[in-house]
Amino acid sequence: MATAEEIIRQAQEINAARETALAPLADLMASRKRLRDELEKTEEPYARAYVEAQAAGWTAEELETLGAEEPKRRPKGRPRATRRPAAPKNSAPSSSATAPENASAPDAASPGKPLQ
């Protein structure tokens, strides 16, 4: 029967082999984290440069053909799509907005006939 010291020595040998096998993985894990951090630092400048290229006339399809991927996050600032200008507040509503809902009914007012 094995003594307590022999069992502990065997466990230490097993753990030493496991630690040796873990060392390359630990090194690669640290390297991957460092590379991910470096890549993350390029995201904002990349997105800004991508938007600037589009503003200069390059389309997303052309940039993709050249190997440029659309950025995951767009840079802060102006939105991607242009907004429609809002109607002036003091403008008169369009005629379709003032026409009754049942304008197609026989007793509906015609364009030259006042509403009753």
mmCIF file with all atom_site columns, C-alpha atoms in Angstrom:
data_model
loop_
_atom_site.group_PDB
_atom_site.id
_atom_site.type_symbol
_atom_site.label_atom_id
_atom_site.label_alt_id
_atom_site.label_comp_id
_atom_site.label_asym_id
_atom_site.label_entity_id
_atom_site.label_seq_id
_atom_site.pdbx_PDB_ins_code
_atom_site.Cartn_x
_atom_site.Cartn_y
_atom_site.Cartn_z
_atom_site.occupancy
_atom_site.B_iso_or_equiv
_atom_site.pdbx_formal_charge
_atom_site.auth_seq_id
_atom_site.auth_comp_id
_atom_site.auth_asym_id
_atom_site.auth_atom_id
_atom_site.pdbx_PDB_model_num
ATOM 1   C CA . MET A 1 1   ? 0.000   0.000  0.000   1.00 0.00 ? 1   MET A CA 1
ATOM 2   C CA . ALA A 1 2   ? 1.258   3.477  -0.892  1.00 0.00 ? 2   ALA A CA 1
ATOM 3   C CA . THR A 1 3   ? 2.115   5.958  1.793   1.00 0.00 ? 3   THR A CA 1
ATOM 4   C CA . ALA A 1 4   ? 0.631   9.426  1.950   1.00 0.00 ? 4   ALA A CA 1
ATOM 5   C CA . GLU A 1 5   ? 3.942   10.882 0.763   1.00 0.00 ? 5   GLU A CA 1
ATOM 6   C CA . GLU A 1 6   ? 3.981   8.619  -2.306  1.00 0.00 ? 6   GLU A CA 1
ATOM 7   C CA . ILE A 1 7   ? 0.407   9.600  -3.220  1.00 0.00 ? 7   ILE A CA 1
ATOM 8   C CA . ILE A 1 8   ? 1.234   13.294 -2.882  1.00 0.00 ? 8   ILE A CA 1
ATOM 9   C CA . ARG A 1 9   ? 4.407   12.839 -5.011  1.00 0.00 ? 9   ARG A CA 1
ATOM 10  C CA . GLN A 1 10  ? 2.349   11.106 -7.756  1.00 0.00 ? 10  GLN A CA 1
ATOM 11  C CA . ALA A 1 11  ? -0.215  13.907 -7.682  1.00 0.00 ? 11  ALA A CA 1
ATOM 12  C CA . GLN A 1 12  ? 2.565   16.488 -7.968  1.00 0.00 ? 12  GLN A CA 1
ATOM 13  C CA . GLU A 1 13  ? 4.020   14.654 -10.984 1.00 0.00 ? 13  GLU A CA 1
ATOM 14  C CA . ILE A 1 14  ? 0.589   14.580 -12.644 1.00 0.00 ? 14  ILE A CA 1
ATOM 15  C CA . ASN A 1 15  ? 0.078   18.285 -11.943 1.00 0.00 ? 15  ASN A CA 1
ATOM 16  C CA . ALA A 1 16  ? 3.576   19.127 -13.234 1.00 0.00 ? 16  ALA A CA 1
ATOM 17  C CA . ALA A 1 17  ? 2.757   17.415 -16.525 1.00 0.00 ? 17  ALA A CA 1
ATOM 18  C CA . ARG A 1 18  ? -0.565  19.254 -16.704 1.00 0.00 ? 18  ARG A CA 1
ATOM 19  C CA . GLU A 1 19  ? 1.105   22.610 -15.993 1.00 0.00 ? 19  GLU A CA 1
ATOM 20  C CA . THR A 1 20  ? 3.703   21.921 -18.695 1.00 0.00 ? 20  THR A CA 1
ATOM 21  C CA . ALA A 1 21  ? 0.908   21.199 -21.176 1.00 0.00 ? 21  ALA A CA 1
ATOM 22  C CA . LEU A 1 22  ? -0.924  24.367 -20.113 1.00 0.00 ? 22  LEU A CA 1
ATOM 23  C CA . ALA A 1 23  ? 2.024   26.730 -20.636 1.00 0.00 ? 23  ALA A CA 1
ATOM 24  C CA . PRO A 1 24  ? 1.677   27.091 -24.465 1.00 0.00 ? 24  PRO A CA 1
ATOM 25  C CA . LEU A 1 25  ? -2.065  27.643 -24.116 1.00 0.00 ? 25  LEU A CA 1
ATOM 26  C CA . ALA A 1 26  ? -1.538  30.295 -21.434 1.00 0.00 ? 26  ALA A CA 1
ATOM 27  C CA . ASP A 1 27  ? 0.981   32.104 -23.664 1.00 0.00 ? 27  ASP A CA 1
ATOM 28  C CA . LEU A 1 28  ? -1.406  32.047 -26.628 1.00 0.00 ? 28  LEU A CA 1
ATOM 29  C CA . MET A 1 29  ? -4.326  33.205 -24.488 1.00 0.00 ? 29  MET A CA 1
ATOM 30  C CA . ALA A 1 30  ? -2.305  36.241 -23.391 1.00 0.00 ? 30  ALA A CA 1
ATOM 31  C CA . SER A 1 31  ? -1.205  36.918 -26.978 1.00 0.00 ? 31  SER A CA 1
ATOM 32  C CA . ARG A 1 32  ? -4.793  36.709 -28.268 1.00 0.00 ? 32  ARG A CA 1
ATOM 33  C CA . LYS A 1 33  ? -6.018  39.129 -25.595 1.00 0.00 ? 33  LYS A CA 1
ATOM 34  C CA . ARG A 1 34  ? -3.254  41.593 -26.473 1.00 0.00 ? 34  ARG A CA 1
ATOM 35  C CA . LEU A 1 35  ? -4.087  41.350 -30.201 1.00 0.00 ? 35  LEU A CA 1
ATOM 36  C CA . ARG A 1 36  ? -7.821  41.798 -29.541 1.00 0.00 ? 36  ARG A CA 1
ATOM 37  C CA . ASP A 1 37  ? -7.071  44.890 -27.476 1.00 0.00 ? 37  ASP A CA 1
ATOM 38  C CA . GLU A 1 38  ? -4.900  46.275 -30.287 1.00 0.00 ? 38  GLU A CA 1
ATOM 39  C CA . LEU A 1 39  ? -7.609  45.537 -32.847 1.00 0.00 ? 39  LEU A CA 1
ATOM 40  C CA . GLU A 1 40  ? -10.211 47.260 -30.671 1.00 0.00 ? 40  GLU A CA 1
ATOM 41  C CA . LYS A 1 41  ? -8.060  50.410 -30.659 1.00 0.00 ? 41  LYS A CA 1
ATOM 42  C CA . THR A 1 42  ? -8.295  50.543 -34.485 1.00 0.00 ? 42  THR A CA 1
ATOM 43  C CA . GLU A 1 43  ? -12.100 50.320 -34.653 1.00 0.00 ? 43  GLU A CA 1
ATOM 44  C CA . GLU A 1 44  ? -12.899 54.028 -34.231 1.00 0.00 ? 44  GLU A CA 1
ATOM 45  C CA . PRO A 1 45  ? -10.206 55.379 -36.610 1.00 0.00 ? 45  PRO A CA 1
ATOM 46  C CA . TYR A 1 46  ? -11.124 52.665 -39.142 1.00 0.00 ? 46  TYR A CA 1
ATOM 47  C CA . ALA A 1 47  ? -14.816 53.593 -38.985 1.00 0.00 ? 47  ALA A CA 1
ATOM 48  C CA . ARG A 1 48  ? -13.961 57.278 -39.391 1.00 0.00 ? 48  ARG A CA 1
ATOM 49  C CA . ALA A 1 49  ? -11.735 56.561 -42.410 1.00 0.00 ? 49  ALA A CA 1
ATOM 50  C CA . TYR A 1 50  ? -14.413 54.325 -43.950 1.00 0.00 ? 50  TYR A CA 1
ATOM 51  C CA . VAL A 1 51  ? -17.049 57.068 -43.630 1.00 0.00 ? 51  VAL A CA 1
ATOM 52  C CA . GLU A 1 52  ? -14.622 59.627 -45.062 1.00 0.00 ? 52  GLU A CA 1
ATOM 53  C CA . ALA A 1 53  ? -13.994 57.349 -48.050 1.00 0.00 ? 53  ALA A CA 1
ATOM 54  C CA . GLN A 1 54  ? -17.738 57.112 -48.639 1.00 0.00 ? 54  GLN A CA 1
ATOM 55  C CA . ALA A 1 55  ? -18.064 60.889 -48.331 1.00 0.00 ? 55  ALA A CA 1
ATOM 56  C CA . ALA A 1 56  ? -15.388 61.186 -51.027 1.00 0.00 ? 56  ALA A CA 1
ATOM 57  C CA . GLY A 1 57  ? -17.551 59.127 -53.377 1.00 0.00 ? 57  GLY A CA 1
ATOM 58  C CA . TRP A 1 58  ? -16.652 55.489 -52.728 1.00 0.00 ? 58  TRP A CA 1
ATOM 59  C CA . THR A 1 59  ? -19.647 53.173 -52.427 1.00 0.00 ? 59  THR A CA 1
ATOM 60  C CA . ALA A 1 60  ? -19.905 50.382 -49.869 1.00 0.00 ? 60  ALA A CA 1
ATOM 61  C CA . GLU A 1 61  ? -19.773 47.873 -52.735 1.00 0.00 ? 61  GLU A CA 1
ATOM 62  C CA . GLU A 1 62  ? -16.579 49.387 -54.149 1.00 0.00 ? 62  GLU A CA 1
ATOM 63  C CA . LEU A 1 63  ? -14.946 49.434 -50.738 1.00 0.00 ? 63  LEU A CA 1
ATOM 64  C CA . GLU A 1 64  ? -15.970 45.818 -50.166 1.00 0.00 ? 64  GLU A CA 1
ATOM 65  C CA . THR A 1 65  ? -14.401 44.873 -53.508 1.00 0.00 ? 65  THR A CA 1
ATOM 66  C CA . LEU A 1 66  ? -11.175 46.440 -52.279 1.00 0.00 ? 66  LEU A CA 1
ATOM 67  C CA . GLY A 1 67  ? -11.333 44.369 -49.094 1.00 0.00 ? 67  GLY A CA 1
ATOM 68  C CA . ALA A 1 68  ? -12.696 47.012 -46.742 1.00 0.00 ? 68  ALA A CA 1
ATOM 69  C CA . GLU A 1 69  ? -15.340 45.677 -44.406 1.00 0.00 ? 69  GLU A CA 1
ATOM 70  C CA . GLU A 1 70  ? -18.109 47.956 -43.221 1.00 0.00 ? 70  GLU A CA 1
ATOM 71  C CA . PRO A 1 71  ? -17.255 49.036 -39.674 1.00 0.00 ? 71  PRO A CA 1
ATOM 72  C CA . LYS A 1 72  ? -19.092 47.297 -36.861 1.00 0.00 ? 72  LYS A CA 1
ATOM 73  C CA . ARG A 1 73  ? -19.669 50.593 -35.095 1.00 0.00 ? 73  ARG A CA 1
ATOM 74  C CA . ARG A 1 74  ? -20.114 53.846 -36.928 1.00 0.00 ? 74  ARG A CA 1
ATOM 75  C CA . PRO A 1 75  ? -18.196 56.843 -35.604 1.00 0.00 ? 75  PRO A CA 1
ATOM 76  C CA . LYS A 1 76  ? -19.993 59.352 -33.436 1.00 0.00 ? 76  LYS A CA 1
ATOM 77  C CA . GLY A 1 77  ? -21.309 62.377 -35.245 1.00 0.00 ? 77  GLY A CA 1
ATOM 78  C CA . ARG A 1 78  ? -23.707 62.747 -38.114 1.00 0.00 ? 78  ARG A CA 1
ATOM 79  C CA . PRO A 1 79  ? -26.050 59.848 -38.782 1.00 0.00 ? 79  PRO A CA 1
ATOM 80  C CA . ARG A 1 80  ? -25.445 57.579 -41.766 1.00 0.00 ? 80  ARG A CA 1
ATOM 81  C CA . ALA A 1 81  ? -28.622 58.421 -43.698 1.00 0.00 ? 81  ALA A CA 1
ATOM 82  C CA . THR A 1 82  ? -29.653 61.968 -44.423 1.00 0.00 ? 82  THR A CA 1
ATOM 83  C CA . ARG A 1 83  ? -32.860 63.019 -42.763 1.00 0.00 ? 83  ARG A CA 1
ATOM 84  C CA . ARG A 1 84  ? -35.799 64.439 -44.619 1.00 0.00 ? 84  ARG A CA 1
ATOM 85  C CA . PRO A 1 85  ? -36.216 68.138 -43.883 1.00 0.00 ? 85  PRO A CA 1
ATOM 86  C CA . ALA A 1 86  ? -39.143 68.782 -41.561 1.00 0.00 ? 86  ALA A CA 1
ATOM 87  C CA . ALA A 1 87  ? -42.081 70.735 -42.962 1.00 0.00 ? 87  ALA A CA 1
ATOM 88  C CA . PRO A 1 88  ? -42.165 74.364 -41.830 1.00 0.00 ? 88  PRO A CA 1
ATOM 89  C CA . LYS A 1 89  ? -44.436 74.806 -38.808 1.00 0.00 ? 89  LYS A CA 1
ATOM 90  C CA . ASN A 1 90  ? -46.421 77.686 -40.306 1.00 0.00 ? 90  ASN A CA 1
ATOM 91  C CA . SER A 1 91  ? -47.144 76.067 -43.690 1.00 0.00 ? 91  SER A CA 1
ATOM 92  C CA . ALA A 1 92  ? -50.739 75.375 -44.697 1.00 0.00 ? 92  ALA A CA 1
ATOM 93  C CA . PRO A 1 93  ? -51.746 71.714 -44.624 1.00 0.00 ? 93  PRO A CA 1
ATOM 94  C CA . SER A 1 94  ? -52.102 69.989 -47.963 1.00 0.00 ? 94  SER A CA 1
ATOM 95  C CA . SER A 1 95  ? -55.550 69.634 -49.495 1.00 0.00 ? 95  SER A CA 1
ATOM 96  C CA . SER A 1 96  ? -55.498 65.871 -48.954 1.00 0.00 ? 96  SER A CA 1
ATOM 97  C CA . ALA A 1 97  ? -55.102 66.455 -45.242 1.00 0.00 ? 97  ALA A CA 1
ATOM 98  C CA . THR A 1 98  ? -58.292 68.572 -45.108 1.00 0.00 ? 98  THR A CA 1
ATOM 99  C CA . ALA A 1 99  ? -60.414 66.339 -47.371 1.00 0.00 ? 99  ALA A CA 1
ATOM 100 C CA . PRO A 1 100 ? -62.989 64.266 -45.504 1.00 0.00 ? 100 PRO A CA 1
ATOM 101 C CA . GLU A 1 101 ? -62.285 60.559 -45.107 1.00 0.00 ? 101 GLU A CA 1
ATOM 102 C CA . ASN A 1 102 ? -65.391 59.655 -47.133 1.00 0.00 ? 102 ASN A CA 1
ATOM 103 C CA . ALA A 1 103 ? -64.386 61.838 -50.112 1.00 0.00 ? 103 ALA A CA 1
ATOM 104 C CA . SER A 1 104 ? -65.346 59.073 -52.506 1.00 0.00 ? 104 SER A CA 1
ATOM 105 C CA . ALA A 1 105 ? -68.926 58.910 -51.217 1.00 0.00 ? 105 ALA A CA 1
ATOM 106 C CA . PRO A 1 106 ? -71.638 60.304 -53.572 1.00 0.00 ? 106 PRO A CA 1
ATOM 107 C CA . ASP A 1 107 ? -72.574 63.166 -51.236 1.00 0.00 ? 107 ASP A CA 1
ATOM 108 C CA . ALA A 1 108 ? -68.943 64.235 -50.673 1.00 0.00 ? 108 ALA A CA 1
ATOM 109 C CA . ALA A 1 109 ? -67.956 67.756 -51.616 1.00 0.00 ? 109 ALA A CA 1
ATOM 110 C CA . SER A 1 110 ? -66.443 68.209 -55.039 1.00 0.00 ? 110 SER A CA 1
ATOM 111 C CA . PRO A 1 111 ? -63.356 70.428 -55.472 1.00 0.00 ? 111 PRO A CA 1
ATOM 112 C CA . GLY A 1 112 ? -65.470 73.408 -56.484 1.00 0.00 ? 112 GLY A CA 1
ATOM 113 C CA . LYS A 1 113 ? -68.264 72.787 -54.005 1.00 0.00 ? 113 LYS A CA 1
ATOM 114 C CA . PRO A 1 114 ? -67.993 73.884 -50.343 1.00 0.00 ? 114 PRO A CA 1
ATOM 115 C CA . LEU A 1 115 ? -68.318 71.331 -47.570 1.00 0.00 ? 115 LEU A CA 1
ATOM 116 C CA . GLN A 1 116 ? -71.647 71.324 -45.698 1.00 0.00 ? 116 GLN A CA 1
#
